[in-house]
XYZ file of N, CA and C in Angstrom:
525
model
N 0.926 -1.156 -0.005
C 0.130 -0.152 0.038
C 0.818 1.326 -0.185
N 0.425 1.969 -0.538
C 1.476 3.175 -1.295
C 1.008 4.188 -0.313
N 1.551 5.333 -0.060
C 1.319 6.783 0.955
C 0.067 7.135 0.523
N -0.185 7.138 -0.625
C -1.246 7.946 -1.125
C -2.727 6.983 -0.671
N -2.506 5.617 -0.732
C -3.677 4.715 -0.199
C -3.482 5.037 1.171
N -2.703 4.870 1.986
C -2.662 5.122 3.636
C -3.529 5.910 3.885
N -2.876 7.129 3.073
C -3.781 8.528 3.648
C -5.510 8.316 3.554
N -5.611 7.833 2.049
C -7.192 8.204 2.160
C -7.750 7.441 2.931
N -6.977 6.049 3.532
C -7.635 5.325 4.431
C -7.817 6.011 5.988
N -7.072 6.833 6.050
C -7.182 7.540 7.455
C -8.062 8.044 6.959
N -8.161 9.296 5.671
C -9.740 9.788 5.831
C -10.579 9.175 5.813
N -10.584 7.874 5.678
C -12.078 6.895 5.369
C -12.095 7.002 7.313
N -11.296 6.512 7.802
C -11.683 6.434 9.548
C -11.992 7.656 10.262
N -11.580 8.649 9.684
C -11.931 10.242 9.973
C -13.256 10.447 9.998
N -13.527 9.771 8.511
C -15.374 10.183 8.342
C -15.988 9.507 9.218
N -15.356 7.866 9.314
C -16.295 7.256 10.161
C -16.752 7.603 11.675
N -15.134 7.659 12.350
C -15.165 8.402 13.956
C -15.625 10.104 13.874
N -16.192 10.948 12.995
C -16.948 12.183 12.607
C -18.201 11.346 12.694
N -18.580 10.483 11.873
C -20.023 10.356 12.051
C -20.508 9.435 13.176
N -19.754 9.058 13.475
C -19.754 8.243 15.147
C -20.020 9.097 16.085
N -19.381 10.298 15.556
C -19.341 11.385 17.128
C -20.658 11.794 17.039
N -21.419 12.339 15.772
C -22.677 12.763 15.590
C -23.701 11.774 16.321
N -23.562 10.692 15.914
C -24.637 9.675 16.126
C -24.463 9.648 17.693
N -23.347 9.363 18.394
C -23.621 9.152 19.746
C -24.205 10.425 20.466
N -23.534 11.897 19.949
C -23.924 12.794 20.346
C -25.324 12.895 20.281
N -26.195 13.163 19.281
C -27.601 12.593 19.109
C -28.221 11.901 20.036
N -27.622 10.832 20.009
C -28.448 9.566 21.211
C -28.401 10.179 22.534
N -27.373 10.906 22.630
C -27.182 11.307 24.405
C -27.898 12.591 24.424
N -28.445 13.266 23.619
C -29.355 14.384 23.452
C -30.673 13.596 23.755
N -31.318 12.583 23.106
C -32.164 11.925 23.153
C -32.562 11.473 24.525
N -31.555 10.420 25.164
C -31.206 10.231 26.352
C -32.054 11.048 27.204
N -30.985 12.271 27.164
C -31.148 13.360 28.594
C -32.546 14.053 28.532
N -33.021 14.614 27.093
C -34.118 15.318 27.291
C -35.396 14.608 26.556
N -35.378 13.070 25.918
C -36.859 12.562 25.363
C -37.171 11.510 26.435
N -36.241 10.693 27.299
C -36.437 9.474 28.211
C -37.432 9.929 29.289
N -38.608 9.217 29.172
C -39.647 9.497 30.208
C -40.027 11.128 29.782
N -40.090 11.639 28.403
C -40.863 12.700 28.457
C -41.659 12.592 27.384
N -42.705 13.216 27.175
C -43.635 13.164 25.938
C -43.070 13.852 24.880
N -43.569 13.099 23.462
C -42.664 13.439 22.492
C -42.928 14.840 22.063
N -41.804 15.220 21.605
C -41.681 16.748 21.028
C -41.777 16.598 19.310
N -42.964 17.482 19.120
C -43.528 17.599 17.578
C -42.598 18.791 17.479
N -41.816 18.516 16.319
C -41.315 19.846 15.414
C -42.029 20.142 14.015
N -42.720 19.081 13.467
C -43.311 19.574 12.478
C -44.603 18.841 12.710
N -45.888 19.772 12.881
C -46.900 18.982 13.631
C -47.734 17.900 12.174
N -47.872 16.440 12.856
C -48.431 15.973 11.668
C -47.126 15.677 10.702
N -46.173 15.702 10.931
C -44.928 15.177 10.484
C -43.917 14.735 10.635
N -42.832 15.208 11.673
C -41.996 15.300 12.271
C -41.812 15.130 13.853
N -41.519 14.372 14.309
C -41.297 13.959 15.918
C -40.198 13.632 16.271
N -40.016 14.137 17.613
C -38.761 13.388 18.423
C -39.082 12.503 19.716
N -39.350 11.630 19.776
C -39.489 10.288 20.699
C -38.672 9.319 21.090
N -38.463 9.013 22.431
C -37.745 8.122 22.558
C -37.824 6.651 22.489
N -37.171 5.698 22.295
C -37.767 4.696 22.030
C -36.576 3.542 22.227
N -36.473 2.618 22.651
C -35.311 1.755 23.122
C -35.377 0.226 22.252
N -34.650 0.302 20.819
C -34.735 -1.228 20.340
C -33.971 -2.321 20.267
N -34.697 -3.264 20.560
C -33.836 -4.244 21.069
C -33.920 -5.202 19.441
N -34.044 -4.842 18.572
C -34.332 -5.591 17.482
C -33.268 -4.787 16.491
N -33.744 -4.806 15.111
C -33.188 -4.817 13.716
C -34.309 -3.575 13.363
N -33.984 -3.052 12.126
C -34.986 -2.107 11.457
C -36.285 -2.894 11.979
N -37.173 -1.499 12.071
C -38.751 -2.001 11.966
C -38.949 -3.324 13.017
N -37.977 -3.462 14.164
C -38.035 -4.484 15.300
C -37.757 -5.504 15.167
N -37.342 -5.777 13.983
C -37.037 -7.103 13.480
C -35.760 -7.834 14.286
N -36.011 -9.356 14.720
C -35.275 -10.261 15.384
C -34.689 -9.467 16.809
N -36.351 -9.005 17.478
C -35.963 -8.840 19.092
C -35.047 -9.615 19.662
N -34.089 -9.043 20.519
C -33.681 -9.420 21.783
C -32.641 -10.513 21.109
N -31.605 -10.129 19.841
C -30.776 -11.296 19.160
C -29.818 -10.711 19.215
N -29.149 -9.884 20.482
C -27.605 -9.396 20.308
C -26.667 -9.963 20.251
N -26.586 -11.000 20.168
C -25.181 -11.969 19.946
C -25.054 -12.378 18.365
N -26.490 -12.099 17.824
C -26.386 -12.233 16.289
C -26.154 -10.895 16.155
N -26.493 -9.634 16.117
C -26.199 -8.731 15.749
C -24.463 -8.417 15.882
N -24.280 -8.616 17.191
C -22.884 -8.490 17.483
C -21.735 -9.227 16.492
N -22.391 -10.525 16.628
C -21.269 -11.233 15.241
C -21.571 -10.535 14.239
N -22.456 -10.316 13.151
C -23.071 -9.926 12.389
C -22.417 -8.839 11.855
N -22.127 -7.666 12.772
C -21.785 -6.440 12.581
C -20.152 -6.275 12.766
N -19.448 -7.279 13.632
C -18.181 -7.751 13.523
C -17.496 -8.270 11.874
N -18.526 -9.051 11.534
C -18.114 -9.261 10.343
C -18.294 -8.209 9.511
N -19.714 -7.334 9.465
C -19.129 -6.300 8.205
C -18.470 -5.455 8.469
N -18.011 -4.942 9.730
C -16.905 -3.973 9.925
C -14.969 -4.650 9.207
N -15.001 -6.032 9.786
C -14.133 -6.419 8.755
C -14.051 -6.188 7.466
N -15.077 -6.729 7.023
C -15.298 -6.777 5.442
C -14.980 -5.319 4.903
N -15.576 -4.133 5.484
C -15.513 -3.134 5.107
C -14.398 -2.264 5.401
N -13.907 -2.478 6.109
C -12.362 -2.009 6.579
C -11.152 -2.746 5.415
N -11.450 -4.066 5.119
C -10.451 -4.480 4.514
C -10.578 -4.159 3.061
N -11.810 -3.987 2.522
C -12.228 -3.316 1.288
C -11.543 -1.603 1.152
N -11.936 -1.145 2.234
C -11.212 0.408 2.202
C -9.489 0.165 2.108
N -9.287 -0.803 2.849
C -7.891 -0.758 2.861
C -6.920 -1.003 1.388
N -7.628 -2.078 0.814
C -7.255 -2.565 -0.494
C -8.070 -1.384 -1.537
N -8.875 -0.449 -1.624
C -9.240 0.089 -2.220
C -8.263 1.293 -3.016
N -8.135 1.630 -4.090
C -7.265 2.288 -4.550
C -7.813 3.839 -4.035
N -6.747 4.713 -4.141
C -6.806 6.489 -4.032
C -7.333 6.996 -5.308
N -7.652 6.659 -5.859
C -7.689 7.447 -7.202
C -9.205 8.098 -7.280
N -9.571 9.233 -7.944
C -10.729 9.776 -7.920
C -12.433 9.332 -7.972
N -11.497 8.176 -8.951
C -12.966 7.260 -9.574
C -13.361 6.298 -8.345
N -12.743 6.175 -6.927
C -12.870 5.532 -6.206
C -13.077 6.629 -4.747
N -13.295 7.561 -5.020
C -13.654 8.571 -4.213
C -14.865 8.541 -3.033
N -16.055 8.301 -4.017
C -17.348 7.970 -3.474
C -17.476 6.932 -2.801
N -17.103 5.993 -3.227
C -16.577 4.934 -2.373
C -16.308 4.992 -1.133
N -15.096 5.505 -0.995
C -14.171 5.714 0.287
C -15.172 6.644 1.180
N -15.811 7.524 0.644
C -16.789 8.208 1.591
C -17.709 7.196 2.301
N -18.422 6.602 1.135
C -19.627 5.887 1.540
C -19.070 4.721 2.515
N -17.636 4.250 2.478
C -17.426 3.301 3.430
C -17.214 3.741 4.583
N -16.612 5.166 4.813
C -16.387 5.558 5.907
C -17.790 6.027 6.959
N -19.009 6.501 6.021
C -20.370 6.659 6.598
C -20.725 5.431 6.843
N -20.633 4.402 6.397
C -21.202 3.000 6.748
C -20.518 2.237 8.118
N -19.381 2.417 7.982
C -18.647 2.017 9.353
C -19.165 3.087 10.512
N -19.422 4.213 10.269
C -19.975 4.994 11.082
C -21.492 4.575 11.817
N -22.484 4.374 10.743
C -23.602 3.820 10.989
C -23.551 2.484 11.627
N -22.680 1.541 11.154
C -22.788 0.401 11.916
C -22.278 0.736 13.135
N -21.107 1.216 13.370
C -20.459 0.987 14.790
C -21.508 2.058 16.190
N -22.018 2.788 15.256
C -23.126 3.546 16.334
C -23.980 2.327 17.015
N -24.566 2.007 15.978
C -25.719 1.390 16.130
C -24.907 -0.657 17.391
N -23.961 -0.518 16.652
C -22.862 -1.572 17.527
C -22.828 -1.335 19.332
N -22.312 0.080 19.236
C -21.965 0.542 20.386
C -23.105 0.549 21.647
N -23.838 0.758 20.904
C -25.300 1.066 21.876
C -25.744 -0.306 21.925
N -25.656 -1.020 21.524
C -25.915 -2.658 21.629
C -24.943 -3.273 22.897
N -23.728 -2.877 22.385
C -22.767 -3.363 23.514
C -23.020 -2.515 24.896
N -23.111 -1.558 24.859
C -23.422 -0.592 26.180
C -24.758 -0.916 27.054
N -25.809 -0.622 26.289
C -27.090 -0.779 26.654
C -27.900 -1.886 26.397
N -27.495 -2.833 25.635
C -28.268 -3.758 25.167
C -29.618 -3.625 24.161
N -29.378 -2.353 23.942
C -30.585 -2.172 22.877
C -30.069 -0.632 22.352
N -30.420 -0.280 21.348
C -30.617 1.161 20.223
C -31.307 1.853 20.688
N -30.809 3.108 20.926
C -31.321 4.194 21.089
C -31.848 4.664 19.614
N -33.601 5.294 19.487
C -34.027 5.383 18.487
C -34.426 6.635 18.640
N -34.984 7.681 18.227
C -35.698 9.005 18.577
C -36.311 10.082 17.620
N -36.373 9.318 16.167
C -36.654 10.324 15.159
C -38.011 9.500 14.650
N -38.899 10.234 14.167
C -40.124 9.908 13.950
C -41.058 10.018 12.830
N -40.866 10.145 11.742
C -41.870 10.572 10.837
C -43.465 10.198 10.800
N -43.827 11.190 11.306
C -45.539 10.478 11.742
C -46.506 10.836 10.457
N -46.074 11.377 9.689
C -46.714 11.974 8.167
C -47.164 10.497 7.601
N -45.951 9.546 7.751
C -46.342 8.291 6.803
C -46.026 7.005 8.314
N -46.313 7.625 9.317
C -46.027 6.084 10.713
C -44.938 5.399 10.133
N -43.749 5.761 9.961
C -42.565 4.986 9.840
C -42.121 5.062 10.912
N -41.326 3.981 11.289
C -40.691 3.161 11.887
C -39.721 4.262 13.299
N -39.902 4.750 14.140
C -38.972 5.337 14.782
C -37.233 5.051 14.573
N -36.238 6.004 14.519
C -34.950 5.522 14.136
C -34.230 6.548 14.548
N -32.854 6.362 14.108
C -31.726 7.384 14.637
C -30.775 7.748 13.391
N -29.656 8.730 13.438
C -28.194 9.007 12.905
C -28.069 7.942 12.496
N -27.363 6.638 12.625
C -26.874 5.678 12.198
C -27.920 5.055 11.210
N -29.124 4.841 11.357
C -29.975 4.127 10.938
C -30.252 4.979 9.185
N -30.318 6.642 9.436
C -30.007 7.310 8.154
C -28.467 6.829 7.377
N -27.579 6.728 8.213
C -26.115 6.385 7.483
C -26.330 5.431 6.997
N -26.744 4.268 7.493
C -27.023 2.870 6.821
C -27.860 2.860 5.427
N -29.419 3.231 5.874
C -30.022 3.380 4.884
C -29.595 4.350 3.839
N -29.035 5.611 3.659
C -28.669 6.269 2.864
C -27.675 5.986 1.972
N -26.696 4.921 2.660
C -25.701 4.233 2.177
C -25.973 3.197 1.266
N -26.895 2.761 1.552
C -27.608 1.289 0.505
C -28.472 1.844 -0.133
N -29.348 3.011 -0.304
C -30.020 3.501 -1.257
C -28.960 4.000 -2.197
N -28.142 4.814 -1.961
C -26.876 5.401 -2.821
C -26.459 4.107 -3.424
N -25.840 3.081 -2.865
C -25.074 1.799 -3.311
C -26.588 1.087 -4.589
N -27.546 1.052 -4.307
C -28.180 0.634 -5.354
C -28.431 1.865 -6.597
N -28.317 2.795 -6.379
C -28.043 3.740 -7.525
C -26.920 3.444 -8.291
N -26.306 3.552 -7.676
C -24.735 3.262 -8.161
C -24.822 2.235 -9.098
N -25.112 0.759 -8.794
C -25.111 -0.834 -8.908
C -26.298 -0.559 -10.210
N -27.289 -0.054 -9.640
C -28.217 -0.139 -11.191
C -27.766 0.805 -12.552
N -27.262 2.045 -12.439
C -26.922 2.799 -12.999
C -25.446 3.883 -13.095
N -24.816 3.259 -12.787
C -23.177 3.400 -12.910
C -22.700 2.933 -13.837
N -21.403 3.325 -13.578
C -20.593 2.949 -14.821
C -19.647 2.031 -14.539
N -19.411 1.192 -13.559
C -18.765 0.151 -12.730
C -18.646 -0.999 -13.359
N -17.885 -1.503 -13.528
C -17.513 -2.796 -14.516
C -16.958 -3.879 -13.136
N -17.082 -5.095 -13.486
C -16.319 -6.434 -12.745
C -15.152 -5.904 -12.116
N -14.121 -5.711 -13.403
C -12.874 -5.309 -13.228
C -12.402 -4.176 -12.167
N -13.581 -3.262 -11.987
C -13.024 -2.165 -11.202
C -12.948 -2.495 -9.622
N -13.444 -4.143 -9.318
C -13.226 -4.285 -8.244
C -12.324 -5.307 -7.898
N -11.380 -5.339 -8.325
C -10.178 -6.427 -8.740
C -9.873 -6.311 -7.613
N -9.472 -4.845 -7.005
C -8.525 -4.768 -6.094
C -9.451 -6.015 -4.409
N -10.541 -6.340 -4.798
C -10.804 -7.061 -3.647
C -10.424 -8.145 -3.490
N -10.444 -8.866 -4.692
C -9.700 -10.211 -4.988
C -8.464 -10.346 -3.758
N -8.360 -11.464 -3.184
C -7.221 -12.376 -1.853
C -6.085 -12.567 -2.708
N -5.070 -12.216 -2.245
C -3.967 -12.933 -2.693
C -3.349 -11.796 -3.299
N -2.328 -11.653 -4.662
C -1.503 -11.015 -5.102
C -2.773 -9.712 -5.518
N -2.177 -8.484 -5.278
C -3.104 -6.982 -5.284
C -3.136 -6.946 -6.815
N -4.010 -7.039 -7.200
C -4.655 -6.787 -8.528
C -4.263 -4.998 -8.605
N -3.968 -4.769 -9.954
C -3.451 -3.660 -10.147
C -5.076 -2.834 -11.175
N -5.396 -1.848 -10.581
C -6.313 -1.117 -10.888
C -6.076 0.409 -11.822
N -6.528 0.564 -12.684
C -6.440 1.706 -13.054
C -6.566 3.206 -12.086
N -5.260 4.031 -11.980
C -5.879 4.667 -11.577
C -6.430 5.926 -12.012
């Protein structure tokens, strides 16, 4: 790995930790100001802040499966770090580097909650569509997944553009 790639990997980690800080900061505010209190209506009929302890995944799926979430998060984080470490630092991959950093922030944000509290703190509620209560880490993960789908379906990437992920001898990718 050359100096340029190491610098990009460090930038990825900075993005991840900045995103993690924002997630944990907002969850701290939610615990301080919303736990045990009535919902705060920001936009009547549209957006509220309300405290919820989520012991499952999105939409309350897989309730009380902490061990499963811990194992899966560790695997996902390991794969993300591997991909970012090997990813070229060229402008062609800049968006993927940012996406990886944000995805790590989201995964770590909910992971830390599960380890410390045995649940994830959720507090954002879109009452207009009765959407499940979520948090900043969930927004990171959902946004990156949506952007990833757009790139897969409408992007101009080819299989060879991801050869850097192959194990063994490092594949050369156009810079």
